[in-house]
Amino acid sequence: MEVRPARPTDIPNILSLIRQKARFDGCLESLRTKATDIEAAFFSDTPKAKALLAVKGDQVFGIATYYDIYSTFIAKPGIWLDDLFVDQNRRKTGAGIALMKRLCEIAVATGCGRIDWIVATDNRRGRDFYESIGATIFETVRHSRLDETAIHQLARS
C-alpha cells in the first residue's frame, strides 16, 4: 500500500470514494459534486483543497481530503481534515492510519500546530479509531453551519 497525493487522473476514484462516504454518512441525497467540481477544487491553478489517496497497484481505496487553516489562538497554521474514508472492504488494513500519518508528516513539514476535523457522535468505530491515534474528541462544542441559502440571505440583509 502507498499513500500519495491525488492526480487529475484520479478524479473518477475520488468521486467514487466521496460517494461511498456520503452513503456511509447517510447523506447520499445531499451529494452534488461532479468531476468538474473536483477538478476545479483540487487541480486548478488556485486549488481550494488537497487529497491523499491510499492505493495498491491500480486500486484506490482510501482518501483524505484537507485544506489549510490558521489558528489565532496558537498563532500557527493548521490542517482541516474534511473527509477521511477507507472502502469498507479495506478497513483494518492500516490504510486509515497510513493516511493520517502522511497528513501528520505534511503538518510537521509545513509548521502546523494542529489538525482538526469533525466525527459524528454516533460513529463509534470512527471515534475509537481517532482516539487510538491520539486525538482529543471535544464533546462540549457544537458544529455550526450557514448553508448557501442562509449565506445569501445574510449577505443581502
mmCIF file of N, CA and C in Angstrom, residues 68-135:
data_model
loop_
_atom_site.group_PDB
_atom_site.id
_atom_site.type_symbol
_atom_site.label_atom_id
_atom_site.label_comp_id
_atom_site.label_asym_id
_atom_site.label_seq_id
_atom_site.Cartn_x
_atom_site.Cartn_y
_atom_site.Cartn_z
ATOM 1 N N ASP A 68 -5.914 24.058 4.148
ATOM 2 C CA ASP A 68 -5.177 24.834 5.142
ATOM 3 C C ASP A 68 -6.115 25.707 5.962
ATOM 4 N N ILE A 69 -5.791 25.824 7.256
ATOM 5 C CA ILE A 69 -6.498 26.725 8.163
ATOM 6 C C ILE A 69 -5.440 27.485 8.966
ATOM 7 N N TYR A 70 -5.891 28.395 9.799
ATOM 8 C CA TYR A 70 -4.989 29.130 10.681
ATOM 9 C C TYR A 70 -5.666 29.308 12.030
ATOM 10 N N SER A 71 -4.910 29.094 13.112
ATOM 11 C CA SER A 71 -5.428 29.273 14.460
ATOM 12 C C SER A 71 -4.863 30.553 15.058
ATOM 13 N N THR A 72 -5.734 31.501 15.342
ATOM 14 C CA THR A 72 -5.284 32.713 16.014
ATOM 15 C C THR A 72 -4.913 32.432 17.465
ATOM 16 N N PHE A 73 -5.472 31.379 18.065
ATOM 17 C CA PHE A 73 -5.180 31.064 19.455
ATOM 18 C C PHE A 73 -3.746 30.580 19.642
ATOM 19 N N ILE A 74 -3.240 29.782 18.721
ATOM 20 C CA ILE A 74 -1.870 29.274 18.857
ATOM 21 C C ILE A 74 -0.908 29.946 17.877
ATOM 22 N N ALA A 75 -1.429 30.847 17.044
ATOM 23 C CA ALA A 75 -0.630 31.614 16.077
ATOM 24 C C ALA A 75 0.172 30.694 15.156
ATOM 25 N N LYS A 76 -0.508 29.646 14.674
ATOM 26 C CA LYS A 76 0.128 28.697 13.762
ATOM 27 C C LYS A 76 -0.889 28.230 12.726
ATOM 28 N N PRO A 77 -0.369 27.829 11.574
ATOM 29 C CA PRO A 77 -1.271 27.222 10.597
ATOM 30 C C PRO A 77 -1.705 25.844 11.073
ATOM 31 N N GLY A 78 -2.718 25.344 10.426
ATOM 32 C CA GLY A 78 -3.212 24.010 10.725
ATOM 33 C C GLY A 78 -3.792 23.397 9.466
ATOM 34 N N ILE A 79 -4.324 22.220 9.636
ATOM 35 C CA ILE A 79 -4.966 21.495 8.540
ATOM 36 C C ILE A 79 -6.367 21.133 8.994
ATOM 37 N N TRP A 80 -7.333 21.355 8.104
ATOM 38 C CA TRP A 80 -8.687 20.870 8.340
ATOM 39 C C TRP A 80 -8.858 19.600 7.509
ATOM 40 N N LEU A 81 -9.053 18.488 8.183
ATOM 41 C CA LEU A 81 -9.333 17.214 7.524
ATOM 42 C C LEU A 81 -10.821 17.194 7.213
ATOM 43 N N ASP A 82 -11.160 17.287 5.941
ATOM 44 C CA ASP A 82 -12.568 17.351 5.567
ATOM 45 C C ASP A 82 -13.177 15.957 5.501
ATOM 46 N N ASP A 83 -12.535 15.054 4.805
ATOM 47 C CA ASP A 83 -13.037 13.684 4.695
ATOM 48 C C ASP A 83 -11.895 12.697 4.887
ATOM 49 N N LEU A 84 -12.153 11.670 5.657
ATOM 50 C CA LEU A 84 -11.259 10.514 5.745
ATOM 51 C C LEU A 84 -12.159 9.311 5.523
ATOM 52 N N PHE A 85 -11.830 8.529 4.503
ATOM 53 C CA PHE A 85 -12.675 7.382 4.201
ATOM 54 C C PHE A 85 -11.835 6.268 3.609
ATOM 55 N N VAL A 86 -12.109 5.058 4.058
ATOM 56 C CA VAL A 86 -11.490 3.853 3.517
ATOM 57 C C VAL A 86 -12.615 2.915 3.117
ATOM 58 N N ASP A 87 -12.533 2.383 1.909
ATOM 59 C CA ASP A 87 -13.532 1.427 1.420
ATOM 60 C C ASP A 87 -13.729 0.341 2.473
ATOM 61 N N GLN A 88 -14.991 -0.030 2.684
ATOM 62 C CA GLN A 88 -15.303 -0.982 3.761
ATOM 63 C C GLN A 88 -14.570 -2.311 3.622
ATOM 64 N N ASN A 89 -14.228 -2.723 2.406
ATOM 65 C CA ASN A 89 -13.507 -3.973 2.202
ATOM 66 C C ASN A 89 -12.021 -3.864 2.523
ATOM 67 N N ARG A 90 -11.529 -2.645 2.746
ATOM 68 C CA ARG A 90 -10.110 -2.424 3.043
ATOM 69 C C ARG A 90 -9.872 -1.867 4.439
ATOM 70 N N ARG A 91 -10.913 -1.815 5.246
ATOM 71 C CA ARG A 91 -10.725 -1.330 6.610
ATOM 72 C C ARG A 91 -9.954 -2.361 7.412
ATOM 73 N N LYS A 92 -9.292 -1.881 8.425
ATOM 74 C CA LYS A 92 -8.451 -2.710 9.298
ATOM 75 C C LYS A 92 -7.223 -3.259 8.565
ATOM 76 N N THR A 93 -6.798 -2.535 7.505
ATOM 77 C CA THR A 93 -5.576 -2.919 6.776
ATOM 78 C C THR A 93 -4.455 -1.919 7.021
ATOM 79 N N GLY A 94 -4.725 -0.905 7.837
ATOM 80 C CA GLY A 94 -3.736 0.129 8.098
ATOM 81 C C GLY A 94 -3.866 1.336 7.187
ATOM 82 N N ALA A 95 -4.850 1.338 6.297
ATOM 83 C CA ALA A 95 -4.993 2.452 5.356
ATOM 84 C C ALA A 95 -5.346 3.754 6.068
ATOM 85 N N GLY A 96 -6.257 3.702 7.030
ATOM 86 C CA GLY A 96 -6.634 4.913 7.756
ATOM 87 C C GLY A 96 -5.463 5.497 8.514
ATOM 88 N N ILE A 97 -4.716 4.644 9.186
ATOM 89 C CA ILE A 97 -3.531 5.120 9.916
ATOM 90 C C ILE A 97 -2.501 5.675 8.944
ATOM 91 N N ALA A 98 -2.298 5.011 7.809
ATOM 92 C CA ALA A 98 -1.324 5.484 6.820
ATOM 93 C C ALA A 98 -1.715 6.856 6.277
ATOM 94 N N LEU A 99 -2.998 7.062 6.008
ATOM 95 C CA LEU A 99 -3.450 8.374 5.530
ATOM 96 C C LEU A 99 -3.233 9.442 6.603
ATOM 97 N N MET A 100 -3.578 9.135 7.855
ATOM 98 C CA MET A 100 -3.385 10.103 8.939
ATOM 99 C C MET A 100 -1.904 10.369 9.200
ATOM 100 N N LYS A 101 -1.070 9.338 9.112
ATOM 101 C CA LYS A 101 0.369 9.516 9.301
ATOM 102 C C LYS A 101 0.929 10.457 8.245
ATOM 103 N N ARG A 102 0.535 10.259 6.991
ATOM 104 C CA ARG A 102 1.019 11.136 5.913
ATOM 105 C C ARG A 102 0.528 12.565 6.126
ATOM 106 N N LEU A 103 -0.708 12.719 6.578
ATOM 107 C CA LEU A 103 -1.228 14.049 6.860
ATOM 108 C C LEU A 103 -0.426 14.710 7.987
ATOM 109 N N CYS A 104 -0.050 13.939 8.986
ATOM 110 C CA CYS A 104 0.786 14.466 10.072
ATOM 111 C C CYS A 104 2.173 14.846 9.567
ATOM 112 N N GLU A 105 2.729 14.071 8.668
ATOM 113 C CA GLU A 105 4.026 14.423 8.077
ATOM 114 C C GLU A 105 3.932 15.750 7.336
ATOM 115 N N ILE A 106 2.837 15.955 6.616
ATOM 116 C CA ILE A 106 2.623 17.225 5.917
ATOM 117 C C ILE A 106 2.491 18.358 6.940
ATOM 118 N N ALA A 107 1.766 18.117 8.016
ATOM 119 C CA ALA A 107 1.591 19.127 9.057
ATOM 120 C C ALA A 107 2.935 19.521 9.675
ATOM 121 N N VAL A 108 3.769 18.543 9.961
ATOM 122 C CA VAL A 108 5.093 18.824 10.530
ATOM 123 C C VAL A 108 5.926 19.632 9.531
ATOM 124 N N ALA A 109 5.930 19.216 8.275
ATOM 125 C CA ALA A 109 6.746 19.881 7.246
ATOM 126 C C ALA A 109 6.314 21.327 6.992
ATOM 127 N N THR A 110 5.048 21.628 7.250
ATOM 128 C CA THR A 110 4.544 22.973 6.982
ATOM 129 C C THR A 110 4.335 23.795 8.261
ATOM 130 N N GLY A 111 4.834 23.299 9.390
ATOM 131 C CA GLY A 111 4.797 24.051 10.634
ATOM 132 C C GLY A 111 3.424 24.171 11.277
ATOM 133 N N CYS A 112 2.568 23.212 11.021
ATOM 134 C CA CYS A 112 1.215 23.260 11.579
ATOM 135 C C CYS A 112 1.217 22.936 13.069
ATOM 136 N N GLY A 113 0.321 23.587 13.776
ATOM 137 C CA GLY A 113 0.173 23.339 15.198
ATOM 138 C C GLY A 113 -0.959 22.389 15.536
ATOM 139 N N ARG A 114 -1.807 22.086 14.530
ATOM 140 C CA ARG A 114 -2.904 21.165 14.805
ATOM 141 C C ARG A 114 -3.582 20.708 13.515
ATOM 142 N N ILE A 115 -4.310 19.611 13.648
ATOM 143 C CA ILE A 115 -5.180 19.088 12.599
ATOM 144 C C ILE A 115 -6.555 18.953 13.247
ATOM 145 N N ASP A 116 -7.553 19.525 12.602
ATOM 146 C CA ASP A 116 -8.917 19.487 13.134
ATOM 147 C C ASP A 116 -9.844 18.774 12.171
ATOM 148 N N TRP A 117 -10.925 18.209 12.709
ATOM 149 C CA TRP A 117 -11.969 17.588 11.893
ATOM 150 C C TRP A 117 -13.186 17.341 12.766
ATOM 151 N N ILE A 118 -14.235 16.849 12.137
ATOM 152 C CA ILE A 118 -15.473 16.503 12.834
ATOM 153 C C ILE A 118 -15.687 15.002 12.702
ATOM 154 N N VAL A 119 -16.157 14.391 13.772
ATOM 155 C CA VAL A 119 -16.570 12.988 13.724
ATOM 156 C C VAL A 119 -17.974 12.910 14.319
ATOM 157 N N ALA A 120 -18.849 12.180 13.653
ATOM 158 C CA ALA A 120 -20.231 12.055 14.115
ATOM 159 C C ALA A 120 -20.282 11.384 15.482
ATOM 160 N N THR A 121 -21.179 11.856 16.320
ATOM 161 C CA THR A 121 -21.291 11.283 17.667
ATOM 162 C C THR A 121 -21.699 9.824 17.635
ATOM 163 N N ASP A 122 -22.425 9.412 16.595
ATOM 164 C CA ASP A 122 -22.843 8.008 16.529
ATOM 165 C C ASP A 122 -21.870 7.119 15.757
ATOM 166 N N ASN A 123 -20.738 7.675 15.335
ATOM 167 C CA ASN A 123 -19.728 6.895 14.617
ATOM 168 C C ASN A 123 -18.719 6.339 15.635
ATOM 169 N N ARG A 124 -19.138 5.314 16.360
ATOM 170 C CA ARG A 124 -18.298 4.758 17.429
ATOM 171 C C ARG A 124 -16.971 4.223 16.908
ATOM 172 N N ARG A 125 -16.991 3.514 15.774
ATOM 173 C CA ARG A 125 -15.735 2.985 15.221
ATOM 174 C C ARG A 125 -14.785 4.114 14.842
ATOM 175 N N GLY A 126 -15.334 5.170 14.246
ATOM 176 C CA GLY A 126 -14.510 6.318 13.889
ATOM 177 C C GLY A 126 -13.938 6.996 15.111
ATOM 178 N N ARG A 127 -14.767 7.192 16.119
ATOM 179 C CA ARG A 127 -14.301 7.829 17.354
ATOM 180 C C ARG A 127 -13.214 6.982 18.016
ATOM 181 N N ASP A 128 -13.426 5.673 18.065
ATOM 182 C CA ASP A 128 -12.415 4.784 18.648
ATOM 183 C C ASP A 128 -11.104 4.858 17.862
ATOM 184 N N PHE A 129 -11.210 4.876 16.530
ATOM 185 C CA PHE A 129 -10.011 4.973 15.691
ATOM 186 C C PHE A 129 -9.261 6.269 15.991
ATOM 187 N N TYR A 130 -9.965 7.395 15.996
ATOM 188 C CA TYR A 130 -9.302 8.679 16.220
ATOM 189 C C TYR A 130 -8.671 8.748 17.605
ATOM 190 N N GLU A 131 -9.374 8.234 18.613
ATOM 191 C CA GLU A 131 -8.786 8.222 19.947
ATOM 192 C C GLU A 131 -7.556 7.323 20.001
ATOM 193 N N SER A 132 -7.568 6.229 19.231
ATOM 194 C CA SER A 132 -6.424 5.304 19.249
ATOM 195 C C SER A 132 -5.167 5.928 18.665
ATOM 196 N N ILE A 133 -5.322 6.959 17.823
ATOM 197 C CA ILE A 133 -4.138 7.623 17.255
ATOM 198 C C ILE A 133 -3.775 8.896 18.015
ATOM 199 N N GLY A 134 -4.464 9.139 19.138
ATOM 200 C CA GLY A 134 -4.104 10.260 19.996
ATOM 201 C C GLY A 134 -4.987 11.484 19.895
ATOM 202 N N ALA A 135 -6.091 11.423 19.166
ATOM 203 C CA ALA A 135 -6.972 12.579 19.009
ATOM 204 C C ALA A 135 -7.772 12.836 20.283
#
